XYZ file of C-alpha atoms in Angstrom:
710
model
C 43.690 -28.320 -1.691
C 44.179 -24.651 -0.725
C 43.109 -23.585 -4.221
C 39.940 -25.623 -3.913
C 39.114 -24.031 -0.547
C 39.775 -20.597 -1.982
C 37.127 -21.088 -4.646
C 34.457 -22.547 -2.363
C 32.931 -19.091 -1.483
C 32.765 -18.207 -5.179
C 31.069 -21.485 -6.064
C 28.597 -21.105 -3.196
C 27.866 -17.504 -4.242
C 27.070 -18.633 -7.778
C 24.831 -21.426 -6.481
C 22.964 -19.033 -4.163
C 22.464 -16.619 -7.068
C 21.246 -19.279 -9.501
C 18.877 -20.943 -7.007
C 17.517 -17.540 -5.938
C 16.849 -16.498 -9.530
C 15.042 -19.739 -10.350
C 13.010 -19.520 -7.146
C 12.000 -15.865 -7.564
C 11.181 -16.200 -11.258
C 8.688 -18.918 -10.383
C 6.349 -16.406 -8.708
C 7.514 -12.819 -9.250
C 4.486 -12.004 -11.429
C 1.833 -13.379 -9.125
C 1.550 -11.183 -6.049
C -0.354 -7.955 -5.560
C 0.986 -4.530 -6.424
C 1.934 -2.847 -3.179
C 1.296 0.862 -2.578
C 5.002 1.448 -1.906
C 5.779 -0.341 -5.153
C 3.606 2.258 -6.866
C 5.546 5.068 -5.175
C 8.777 3.662 -6.572
C 7.682 3.150 -10.177
C 5.933 6.531 -10.267
C 9.059 8.149 -8.889
C 11.130 6.571 -11.661
C 8.731 7.970 -14.276
C 8.856 11.408 -12.676
C 12.652 11.324 -12.815
C 12.517 10.392 -16.499
C 10.294 13.429 -17.100
C 12.862 15.706 -15.457
C 11.472 15.987 -11.936
C 13.700 15.939 -8.848
C 12.933 13.767 -5.794
C 12.156 15.681 -2.584
C 11.740 18.880 -4.604
C 9.194 18.160 -7.333
C 7.696 15.140 -5.605
C 7.899 13.930 -2.026
C 9.057 10.421 -1.278
C 12.633 9.336 -0.593
C 16.165 10.270 -1.616
C 17.135 10.078 -5.254
C 19.155 6.861 -5.695
C 16.430 4.271 -6.045
C 14.457 6.351 -8.551
C 17.401 7.039 -10.863
C 18.575 3.413 -10.804
C 15.081 2.133 -11.651
C 14.675 4.854 -14.287
C 17.849 3.600 -16.012
C 16.460 0.052 -15.772
C 13.243 1.213 -17.448
C 15.217 2.904 -20.219
C 17.125 -0.309 -20.838
C 14.307 -2.867 -20.639
C 10.987 -1.007 -20.943
C 8.405 0.371 -18.537
C 6.213 -2.209 -16.855
C 5.585 -3.700 -13.439
C 7.030 -7.001 -14.665
C 10.281 -5.297 -15.685
C 10.449 -3.524 -12.326
C 10.065 -6.839 -10.525
C 12.884 -8.379 -12.520
C 14.993 -5.541 -11.151
C 14.072 -6.674 -7.643
C 14.824 -10.279 -8.529
C 18.382 -9.114 -9.169
C 18.470 -7.101 -5.937
C 17.164 -9.940 -3.783
C 19.694 -12.342 -5.310
C 22.437 -9.848 -4.486
C 21.111 -9.564 -0.926
C 21.210 -13.336 -0.459
C 24.799 -13.552 -1.685
C 25.875 -10.663 0.547
C 24.252 -12.348 3.556
C 26.419 -15.418 2.969
C 29.624 -13.386 2.740
C 28.846 -11.425 5.914
C 27.977 -14.663 7.744
C 31.153 -16.478 6.736
C 33.216 -13.757 8.410
C 31.911 -14.751 11.848
C 30.856 -18.415 11.552
C 31.830 -21.549 9.633
C 29.957 -23.530 7.021
C 27.238 -24.792 6.909
C 25.871 -22.291 9.450
C 26.851 -19.331 7.255
C 24.370 -20.590 4.649
C 21.371 -20.335 6.992
C 20.786 -16.539 6.690
C 20.910 -16.726 2.891
C 18.463 -19.631 2.858
C 16.009 -17.823 5.148
C 16.242 -14.575 3.196
C 15.666 -16.470 -0.034
C 12.604 -18.328 1.246
C 11.193 -15.295 3.100
C 12.393 -12.235 1.128
C 9.870 -9.849 2.671
C 8.265 -6.935 0.828
C 9.787 -7.127 -2.632
C 10.144 -3.407 -3.162
C 12.121 -3.067 0.100
C 15.176 -4.895 -1.231
C 17.240 -1.689 -1.206
C 17.244 -1.821 2.588
C 18.830 -5.253 2.838
C 21.408 -4.568 0.141
C 22.504 -1.246 1.684
C 22.730 -2.772 5.151
C 24.667 -5.862 4.066
C 27.116 -3.999 1.814
C 28.052 -1.722 4.696
C 28.229 -4.666 7.121
C 30.556 -6.581 4.801
C 32.893 -3.607 4.342
C 32.937 -3.029 8.115
C 33.988 -6.638 8.710
C 36.677 -6.408 6.025
C 38.014 -3.266 7.686
C 38.074 -4.943 11.115
C 40.090 -7.824 9.689
C 42.693 -5.457 8.282
C 42.145 -1.882 9.536
C 44.053 -0.070 6.811
C 43.388 3.523 5.795
C 42.307 2.599 2.264
C 39.650 0.201 3.593
C 38.348 2.897 5.894
C 38.063 5.240 2.911
C 36.098 2.688 0.893
C 33.888 2.055 3.904
C 33.193 5.793 4.192
C 32.335 6.010 0.493
C 29.926 3.095 0.865
C 28.187 4.699 3.846
C 27.988 7.986 1.936
C 26.457 6.396 -1.135
C 23.920 4.685 1.142
C 22.369 8.122 1.681
C 21.279 8.056 -1.958
C 19.098 5.027 -1.228
C 18.232 4.909 2.486
C 19.318 7.867 4.567
C 18.227 6.213 7.820
C 20.322 3.089 7.242
C 23.239 5.240 6.167
C 22.901 6.945 9.554
C 22.903 3.587 11.374
C 26.065 2.567 9.526
C 27.728 5.921 10.199
C 27.138 5.680 13.964
C 28.263 2.032 14.025
C 31.548 2.745 12.251
C 32.248 5.788 14.435
C 31.771 3.775 17.634
C 33.771 0.815 16.324
C 36.724 3.088 15.526
C 36.579 4.344 19.115
C 36.250 0.887 20.721
C 38.924 -0.677 18.548
C 41.333 2.169 19.222
C 40.745 1.874 22.967
C 41.412 -1.868 22.793
C 44.634 -1.167 20.883
C 45.502 1.606 23.392
C 45.857 4.226 20.673
C 46.105 7.928 21.382
C 43.211 10.327 20.918
C 44.995 11.980 17.997
C 45.010 8.649 16.174
C 41.293 8.185 16.824
C 40.538 11.688 15.528
C 42.624 10.998 12.430
C 40.534 7.919 11.623
C 37.285 9.758 12.311
C 38.291 12.585 9.995
C 39.319 10.182 7.228
C 36.050 8.313 7.553
C 33.965 11.508 7.735
C 35.648 13.053 4.686
C 35.045 9.830 2.735
C 31.368 9.923 3.616
C 31.183 13.594 2.641
C 32.986 12.870 -0.622
C 30.277 10.366 -1.560
C 27.411 12.650 -0.539
C 28.895 15.803 -2.119
C 27.772 15.037 -5.715
C 24.155 14.807 -4.542
C 24.499 18.060 -2.592
C 25.965 19.839 -5.631
C 23.264 18.365 -7.889
C 20.498 19.701 -5.673
C 22.268 23.036 -5.276
C 22.439 23.419 -9.074
C 18.710 22.599 -9.285
C 17.923 25.081 -6.496
C 16.735 22.239 -4.304
C 19.258 22.036 -1.455
C 16.720 23.248 1.095
C 14.181 20.728 -0.247
C 16.747 17.935 0.130
C 17.374 18.681 3.801
C 13.692 19.220 4.596
C 12.722 16.087 2.679
C 15.170 13.845 4.544
C 14.060 15.222 7.916
C 10.422 14.870 6.864
C 10.902 11.223 5.882
C 12.509 10.406 9.223
C 9.796 12.295 11.102
C 7.040 10.556 9.132
C 8.363 7.168 10.210
C 8.111 8.146 13.872
C 4.660 9.733 13.440
C 3.262 6.489 12.014
C 5.210 4.307 14.430
C 3.228 1.554 16.088
C 5.886 0.021 18.298
C 6.955 3.222 20.014
C 3.363 4.364 20.530
C 2.367 1.075 22.155
C 5.452 -0.509 23.786
C 3.339 -2.992 25.760
C 1.760 -4.611 22.717
C 3.369 -7.900 23.740
C 0.696 -8.227 26.440
C -1.763 -9.106 23.676
C -2.339 -12.836 23.717
C -3.014 -15.136 21.959
C -1.166 -14.090 18.841
C -3.538 -13.364 15.964
C -1.812 -14.401 12.732
C -4.378 -12.819 10.422
C -3.829 -9.440 12.069
C -0.077 -9.710 11.621
C 0.741 -10.063 15.305
C 3.471 -12.527 14.301
C 5.717 -9.561 13.520
C 5.281 -8.407 17.103
C 6.156 -11.826 18.521
C 9.255 -12.003 16.351
C 10.283 -8.508 17.465
C 10.406 -9.585 21.100
C 12.351 -12.701 20.205
C 14.807 -10.438 18.368
C 15.226 -8.317 21.508
C 15.905 -11.476 23.504
C 18.477 -12.498 20.895
C 20.211 -9.113 21.201
C 20.419 -9.496 24.981
C 21.936 -12.983 24.762
C 24.528 -12.004 22.126
C 25.303 -8.822 24.097
C 25.903 -10.827 27.281
C 28.201 -13.217 25.411
C 30.260 -10.292 24.064
C 30.317 -8.548 27.446
C 31.698 -11.674 29.050
C 34.407 -11.950 26.421
C 35.437 -8.301 26.671
C 35.548 -8.445 30.479
C 37.958 -11.379 30.221
C 40.107 -9.100 28.010
C 40.919 -11.960 25.697
C 43.012 -11.115 22.649
C 43.160 -14.335 20.656
C 39.797 -13.766 18.898
C 39.517 -9.988 19.130
C 38.740 -9.553 15.423
C 35.889 -12.073 15.657
C 34.518 -10.396 18.770
C 34.584 -6.934 17.187
C 33.020 -8.344 14.003
C 30.207 -9.829 16.063
C 29.856 -6.512 17.907
C 29.601 -4.660 14.577
C 26.831 -6.981 13.356
C 25.017 -6.645 16.696
C 25.204 -2.822 16.644
C 23.925 -2.598 13.080
C 21.164 -5.089 13.878
C 20.051 -3.115 16.949
C 20.091 0.228 15.104
C 18.155 -1.150 12.124
C 15.713 -2.797 14.509
C 14.361 0.663 15.359
C 12.810 0.694 11.878
C 11.297 -2.750 12.402
C 9.868 -1.561 15.714
C 8.040 1.250 13.915
C 5.967 -1.335 12.068
C 5.216 -4.157 14.475
C 1.767 -4.476 12.870
C 3.503 -5.823 9.765
C 6.218 -8.409 9.376
C 9.234 -6.226 8.577
C 12.001 -8.563 9.824
C 13.016 -9.772 6.317
C 13.097 -6.156 5.143
C 15.487 -4.776 7.754
C 16.474 -7.818 9.761
C 18.980 -9.660 7.586
C 21.516 -9.144 10.355
C 19.080 -10.639 12.866
C 19.104 -13.838 10.806
C 22.899 -13.758 10.875
C 22.967 -13.367 14.670
C 20.484 -16.205 15.047
C 22.621 -18.446 12.800
C 25.689 -17.481 14.858
C 23.863 -18.484 18.037
C 22.979 -21.781 16.375
C 26.620 -22.376 15.479
C 27.705 -21.434 18.994
C 25.198 -23.803 20.585
C 26.291 -26.754 18.461
C 29.981 -26.055 18.919
C 29.702 -25.550 22.684
C 27.515 -28.632 23.167
C 30.217 -30.600 21.418
C 32.836 -29.164 23.773
C 30.648 -29.658 26.838
C 30.528 -33.393 26.230
C 34.264 -33.480 26.775
C 34.677 -30.802 29.479
C 31.493 -31.460 31.514
C 31.550 -27.899 32.871
C 28.299 -27.231 34.776
C 28.640 -23.438 34.575
C 29.344 -23.641 30.907
C 26.391 -25.965 30.447
C 24.132 -23.301 31.964
C 25.326 -20.822 29.336
C 24.641 -23.372 26.657
C 21.174 -23.984 28.098
C 20.297 -20.268 27.905
C 21.520 -20.058 24.312
C 19.651 -23.257 23.498
C 16.352 -21.908 24.842
C 16.647 -18.744 22.739
C 17.683 -20.802 19.745
C 14.699 -23.173 20.064
C 12.249 -20.278 20.449
C 13.624 -18.535 17.369
C 13.703 -21.833 15.478
C 10.021 -22.392 16.167
C 9.114 -19.004 14.692
C 11.420 -19.575 11.712
C 9.843 -22.935 10.938
C 6.420 -21.313 11.184
C 7.468 -18.510 8.830
C 8.950 -20.883 6.298
C 5.749 -22.949 6.399
C 3.605 -19.886 5.711
C 5.934 -18.617 2.999
C 5.670 -21.939 1.222
C 2.076 -22.937 1.936
C 0.243 -20.210 3.850
C -2.541 -17.908 2.783
C -2.712 -15.587 5.807
C -1.531 -11.983 5.782
C 1.953 -12.960 6.915
C 2.672 -14.687 3.605
C 2.342 -11.309 1.852
C 4.540 -9.542 4.368
C 7.008 -12.413 4.102
C 6.903 -12.317 0.307
C 7.020 -16.111 0.015
C 6.173 -18.407 -2.866
C 2.697 -19.094 -1.472
C 1.848 -15.804 -3.170
C 1.840 -17.934 -6.328
C -1.125 -19.916 -5.055
C -4.753 -18.949 -5.479
C -6.590 -17.380 -8.411
C -4.780 -14.738 -10.465
C -5.924 -12.515 -13.302
C -4.441 -9.997 -15.665
C -5.216 -6.324 -15.142
C -7.282 -5.312 -18.136
C -6.594 -1.945 -19.656
C -3.090 -1.799 -18.193
C -0.436 -2.412 -20.828
C 2.212 -1.457 -18.293
C 1.326 -4.265 -15.885
C 2.257 -7.579 -17.584
C 1.752 -9.417 -14.318
C -0.994 -11.618 -12.866
C -1.888 -10.328 -9.398
C -4.549 -11.946 -7.177
C -7.973 -11.913 -8.814
C -9.505 -9.451 -6.346
C -6.923 -6.746 -7.006
C -6.847 -7.480 -10.739
C -10.630 -7.168 -11.117
C -10.800 -4.040 -8.937
C -7.953 -2.331 -10.781
C -9.438 -3.320 -14.141
C -12.740 -1.641 -13.272
C -11.057 1.501 -11.953
C -8.776 1.760 -14.986
C -11.752 1.279 -17.296
C -13.512 4.182 -15.581
C -10.402 6.381 -15.751
C -9.909 5.573 -19.433
C -13.550 6.321 -20.253
C -13.696 9.658 -18.444
C -10.214 11.148 -18.910
C -7.666 11.732 -21.646
C -3.905 11.219 -21.415
C -3.504 14.943 -20.775
C -5.909 14.960 -17.829
C -4.525 14.738 -14.326
C -5.974 12.523 -11.627
C -5.505 12.016 -7.884
C -5.246 8.473 -6.494
C -4.972 8.902 -2.756
C -3.521 5.813 -1.120
C -3.337 3.819 -4.358
C -0.264 5.138 -6.163
C 0.125 2.226 -8.669
C -2.909 3.549 -10.565
C -0.901 6.509 -11.904
C 1.594 4.188 -13.557
C -1.006 1.718 -14.808
C -3.375 4.363 -16.219
C -0.563 6.444 -17.763
C -2.033 9.519 -16.065
C -0.080 12.088 -14.082
C -0.667 13.001 -10.474
C -2.312 16.415 -10.069
C -0.063 17.067 -7.044
C 3.542 16.467 -6.043
C 2.480 13.954 -3.387
C 2.390 10.337 -4.576
C 2.457 9.501 -0.880
C -0.775 11.225 0.080
C -0.253 10.812 3.806
C 2.504 13.419 3.888
C 0.057 16.367 3.586
C -1.989 14.849 6.380
C 0.842 15.136 8.886
C 2.581 18.341 7.785
C 0.450 21.544 7.673
C 2.643 23.374 5.174
C 2.561 20.414 2.814
C -1.203 20.291 3.250
C -1.511 23.884 2.031
C 0.560 22.993 -1.024
C -1.514 19.860 -1.594
C -4.802 21.788 -1.519
C -3.443 24.603 -3.704
C -2.304 22.108 -6.347
C -5.694 20.350 -6.330
C -7.390 23.704 -6.899
C -4.928 24.725 -9.615
C -4.514 21.470 -11.519
C -8.127 20.314 -11.020
C -7.814 16.514 -11.188
C -10.544 15.076 -13.386
C -10.999 12.037 -11.154
C -10.122 11.346 -7.530
C -9.714 7.736 -6.373
C -9.913 7.203 -2.634
C -9.809 4.001 -0.630
C -12.814 3.892 1.690
C -10.779 3.555 4.855
C -8.699 6.590 3.861
C -11.828 8.760 3.977
C -11.549 8.804 7.776
C -7.933 9.946 7.471
C -9.035 12.897 5.320
C -11.799 13.744 7.768
C -9.404 13.715 10.725
C -6.179 15.069 9.233
C -7.225 17.160 6.218
C -10.718 18.601 6.780
C -10.093 21.626 4.578
C -9.085 19.362 1.683
C -12.145 17.199 2.246
C -14.398 20.287 2.248
C -13.051 21.305 -1.140
C -13.427 17.798 -2.592
C -16.988 17.386 -1.386
C -17.960 20.779 -2.808
C -16.265 20.459 -6.201
C -16.612 16.692 -6.801
C -19.394 14.163 -6.639
C -19.252 10.485 -5.809
C -19.510 9.026 -9.288
C -18.957 5.382 -8.509
C -18.086 2.825 -5.862
C -15.831 -0.022 -6.929
C -15.366 -2.504 -4.115
C -13.395 -0.645 -1.422
C -12.794 2.475 -3.525
C -14.662 5.737 -3.979
C -14.430 7.327 -7.424
C -15.041 11.095 -7.363
C -15.607 13.059 -10.566
C -15.244 16.798 -10.953
C -18.306 19.006 -11.382
C -18.012 21.100 -14.544
C -20.126 24.049 -15.649
C -22.630 23.925 -12.815
C -24.186 26.690 -10.802
C -23.813 27.503 -7.141
C -26.860 25.389 -6.213
C -25.025 22.199 -7.134
C -21.921 23.073 -5.155
C -23.968 23.972 -2.106
C -26.016 20.809 -2.472
C -22.856 18.729 -2.815
C -21.502 20.131 0.443
C -24.834 19.392 2.159
C -24.768 15.819 0.864
C -21.389 15.097 2.467
C -22.623 16.587 5.731
C -25.413 14.003 5.729
C -28.201 16.514 4.949
C -29.626 14.389 2.152
C -33.067 15.968 1.796
C -31.634 19.489 1.641
C -29.021 18.310 -0.864
C -31.643 16.650 -3.047
C -33.734 19.815 -3.069
C -30.692 21.808 -4.191
C -29.852 19.343 -6.943
C -33.426 19.396 -8.205
C -33.450 23.202 -8.314
C -30.268 23.074 -10.355
C -31.693 20.412 -12.655
C -34.708 22.540 -13.497
C -32.347 25.114 -15.028
C -29.617 22.682 -16.172
C -31.594 19.637 -17.224
C -29.149 18.741 -20.016
C -26.096 18.846 -17.742
C -24.832 15.232 -17.504
C -23.009 15.910 -14.237
C -26.186 16.969 -12.468
C -28.011 13.942 -13.838
C -25.229 11.678 -12.579
C -25.458 13.204 -9.122
C -29.209 12.730 -8.926
C -28.918 9.212 -10.248
C -26.413 8.536 -7.475
C -28.891 9.856 -4.916
C -31.844 7.802 -6.059
C -30.146 4.489 -6.768
C -28.433 4.261 -3.384
C -30.840 2.562 -0.981
C -29.550 4.509 2.032
C -30.078 7.922 0.435
C -32.948 7.395 -2.015
C -35.658 7.398 0.634
C -34.595 10.745 2.063
C -33.910 12.223 -1.370
C -37.299 11.193 -2.719
C -39.008 12.976 0.146
C -37.645 16.241 -1.251
C -38.832 15.412 -4.765
C -42.411 16.083 -5.726
C -42.363 13.303 -8.292
C -41.156 9.800 -9.038
C -37.817 8.186 -9.877
C -37.778 5.617 -12.697
C -35.031 3.221 -13.719
C -35.151 0.378 -16.221
C -33.078 -2.792 -16.351
C -33.269 -5.755 -18.710
C -36.255 -7.298 -16.937
C -37.765 -4.741 -14.594
C -38.964 -1.158 -14.334
C -38.230 0.275 -10.894
C -40.453 3.110 -9.654
C -39.597 4.919 -6.436
C -41.463 7.744 -4.738
C -40.498 7.528 -1.074
C -42.833 7.589 1.900
C -44.053 11.152 1.712
C -47.712 11.036 2.868
C -50.118 10.412 -0.025
C -47.404 10.947 -2.665
C -48.683 8.132 -4.898
C -51.874 6.242 -4.159
C -52.778 4.735 -7.540
C -51.544 4.248 -11.080
C -52.065 2.678 -14.481
C -49.577 0.885 -16.723
C -50.288 0.387 -20.426
C -48.330 -0.318 -23.591
C -48.237 1.734 -26.774
C -48.044 -1.544 -28.677
C -50.980 -3.958 -28.936
C -49.642 -6.212 -26.186
C -51.689 -7.406 -23.261
C -50.040 -6.579 -19.927
C -51.044 -9.913 -18.472
C -48.891 -11.610 -21.121
C -45.863 -9.342 -20.872
C -45.813 -8.595 -17.124
C -44.816 -11.529 -14.957
C -45.397 -9.844 -11.620
C -45.661 -6.521 -9.817
C -44.088 -6.260 -6.377
C -44.305 -3.436 -3.866
C -41.173 -1.821 -2.534
C -40.176 -2.778 0.063
C -41.306 -6.331 -0.563
C -42.595 -6.817 2.951
C -45.292 -4.208 2.238
C -48.714 -5.781 1.658
C -51.120 -2.866 1.147
C -51.179 -3.099 -2.648
C -53.992 -4.176 -4.968
C -53.128 -5.061 -8.581
C -55.780 -5.677 -11.301
C -55.162 -6.651 -14.953
C -57.834 -5.429 -17.369
C -57.573 -5.629 -21.140
C -54.797 -3.333 -22.392
C -53.728 -2.020 -19.005
C -52.944 -2.936 -15.420
C -54.033 -0.815 -12.498
C -52.627 -0.712 -8.982
C -53.971 0.939 -5.845
C -52.107 1.508 -2.623
C -54.318 1.057 0.432
C -51.646 2.607 2.722
C -49.438 4.961 0.760
C -47.083 5.693 3.626
C -46.163 1.999 3.708
C -45.357 1.515 0.016
C -42.405 3.482 -1.319
C -42.308 2.140 -4.854
C -43.014 -0.635 -7.330
C -40.983 -3.211 -9.241
C -42.669 -4.206 -12.515
C -41.174 -7.416 -13.937
C -41.380 -8.387 -17.627
C -40.566 -11.495 -19.583
C -36.900 -11.145 -20.490
C -37.441 -12.266 -24.085
C -40.640 -10.271 -24.699
C -40.248 -7.656 -27.486
C -41.590 -4.677 -25.527
C -40.952 -1.326 -27.171
C -42.644 1.296 -25.024
C -44.591 1.747 -21.835
C -46.803 4.473 -20.398
C -47.184 4.954 -16.668
C -49.825 7.219 -15.124
C -49.327 7.920 -11.431
C -51.805 9.794 -9.269
C -51.669 11.436 -5.892
C -54.984 12.290 -4.337
C -56.610 11.904 -7.730
C -54.175 14.339 -9.415
C -51.516 13.281 -11.930
C -47.850 13.280 -10.849
C -46.137 15.550 -13.349
C -42.435 15.187 -12.498
C -40.228 12.183 -13.094
C -36.495 11.734 -12.911
C -35.573 8.980 -15.339
C -32.206 7.305 -14.914
C -30.044 8.117 -17.913
C -32.445 10.751 -19.283
C -32.810 13.326 -16.565
C -35.825 15.246 -15.367
C -39.104 14.853 -17.252
C -42.014 17.250 -16.799
C -45.046 15.323 -18.047
C -48.694 15.866 -18.763
C -49.502 13.086 -16.360
C -48.102 10.154 -18.386
C -44.511 8.936 -18.253
C -43.622 7.466 -21.643
C -40.545 5.282 -21.728
C -38.907 2.907 -24.179
C -37.636 -0.542 -23.462
C -35.483 -1.743 -26.311
C -34.959 -5.304 -27.389
C -31.949 -7.081 -25.961
C-alpha cells in the first residue's frame, strides 16, 4: 500500500500532462497572433542572427529568446512550431501547480488549480511567468519542509536563473525567500549570525546563477545595456499601469464583459482572498502553535509570492491577467475551498458558534470566487467575448478561421479577420519590397517574422521610444539611417505618435506618403527621388492643409510627371472622398478614374469649373447603346441635363457649383475600346486631366482614354 501511495503523484502528473497536451493540441493553431507573441519570435530570430537582447534590440532578458531560438533550430521556424513550444510550457505549468498544491492541501483539492490553469491558460506566450513562479514556489516549499543548506543553495540557483526569463518575478521570489529565512529563524529562535549565514548562502547562490549572464554581457560590451534594459522594462510596466493610475476603478458598475472589466472584478476578489488567508495565518501565528508550523510557513510563502506577483496583475486590470501571473491565487482559492469543507465537517461535530462564524466568512469568499471561476470556465469553453482571448480558452477554436496567405512561416489558422488583414498587408509588403529591404511595423511585430523582413530599428516594441527620450532619439536616427521601405501603423497608434513622438511623426509625414489603408492599418511608403515640393506638400497634407498640399503635388508633377510616387500620392488625394473635394479645388482640371463598369470624373465645386461636356467613342458605337446611365456626383444633385444624339452624348450643368463630377456607367459586357471626353468651362476647353494610373495629361481639349475588354 505505501508503494502505491508513493506513485500516486507521479501517475497524476502524467495524467495532467497527457490531458493538457490533448486539450491544447485541439486548438493551438486557431487563435490570433498576439503582438507580444511577435516580440518573442522576432527576438528569437534576432538572437539566431547574432544580436544580443537589451543591447541590439529592446525587449526582455535573454533566456526566453535563446530557449525559443534553440527550439527553432531543432524543429523549424514557424508560428505553429513556436506554439508547440508553449504547449509544452503550459503542460509543465499545470503539473507544477499540482505539486505545489499537494504540499499544502490534500487530494482532490490539490487538483483544482491544475484544472483551472488547463482550462483557462491565459495569454499563451506568457507561460514563462507561470513556470518561473511555480518552480520557485515548489523549491521554497521543499526547503521549508527540510531546511538544509543544499536545498537553500538550489533554491538560490533557481531564483537566479529566473532572472534570465522574468527579472520581476525573480525579484518577487528573492524578497519572499529572504523574508521567510528571517521569519523561520525567529520562530526557531536562532541567532542573528545564523540568519546572516543563510542569507549569504542564498545570496551567493543567486549571484552564481546570474554571473554567467553578467560575464556574457561584459564580454559583448553590453553590461551597461543589461542594467539599463532591466530597469527600463520595470519602469515601462509602471508607466503603462492601469491599476495604479486608477485605484478606484472598482466603482465602475455594472461590469462590462466586452471591455474586459472582468479582470478588474477578479482582482478585487483576489485582494479579498489575500485578506482572508492573511487573517487565518495571523490567528495561527498569534496562538504560537507548533504542530503545523511547516504547513503554516508553506501557506505564508504561497501568500507572499501571490501578493508580490499580484502587483503585475494590477498593472493590467483592463485585461484578464490572472491566469498569466495568478497561478498561486488559484492555489490559495483551492486551499480555502479545502479549509471550508474540512471545517464544516468538524463544525457538525463541535458545534462551535465562533468557529462557525469563521467558516461563514471563508464560505462567502469561496462562493464569490467560485461564481467568477464558473463564469470564466464557461467563457473559456463557449464564450466569444474579449475575455475568452485573455483567458486563452478553447472557445478560441470556434468561429471562422483562415490561413494567412503569403506567410510560409505561419502554418496556423487564426480568426478570419486577422488572417485576411495580414494576408493583404503581406501581399503589399511582398510586392513593394525585397528580402534585403527593411520595414517598420509599429505595434504589429508579428509582421516582421511573417514577411521575412528585418526591422529598420532596434525596437520591436515600438512603445519604448515613446516613453524614453533617449531611446526616441535612437529610434528616429535609425529610421533616417536605415530608411524603411514601408511603415505599417495601426490607426489607433497614430495618436500615440502624435502625443509621444511628434518629431518622429514629422519625419514620417515628410518622407513617406500614405500608400494604402487596409482595415485598421495605415501603410506608408517612402518617397524616392522627389523634389522639395513633394516633401513640403506631404508635410502640409498631414497638417490638414489639403488644398495647399495638392497645389504642391501638382507643381511637382508638372516637372516629374513620370515619377510613380508622385502619381500615387495624387491618386490618394483624389480617390479619398474626404480629401478629393479640397484637392480638386487646387487643380485647374479634372480627375478621371476608370473601373470595370464606370468612368468617374471629378472636378470639385470651384465656381464654373465645368459647365458642359461631350462624350463620344472612337469606335462606331452609339452611346445610347453602350451607356446605361449618367449620374451627377453627388447623386442628390439635380441640376444636370443629359442628351443623347447620334455618335455622342452631351451634358450641361445648370448649376456648376452644385455638381462636382459625373459617373458614366457602361454595359459590363460591352466591348468598348476607347472614349473621348471634351469638358468645357465658360465655353473654353479644360486642358488638364489627372488620370488614375497614368498621371497628368495636358490635352488639346479632348481626354482620350482606353477601356479594355474584361
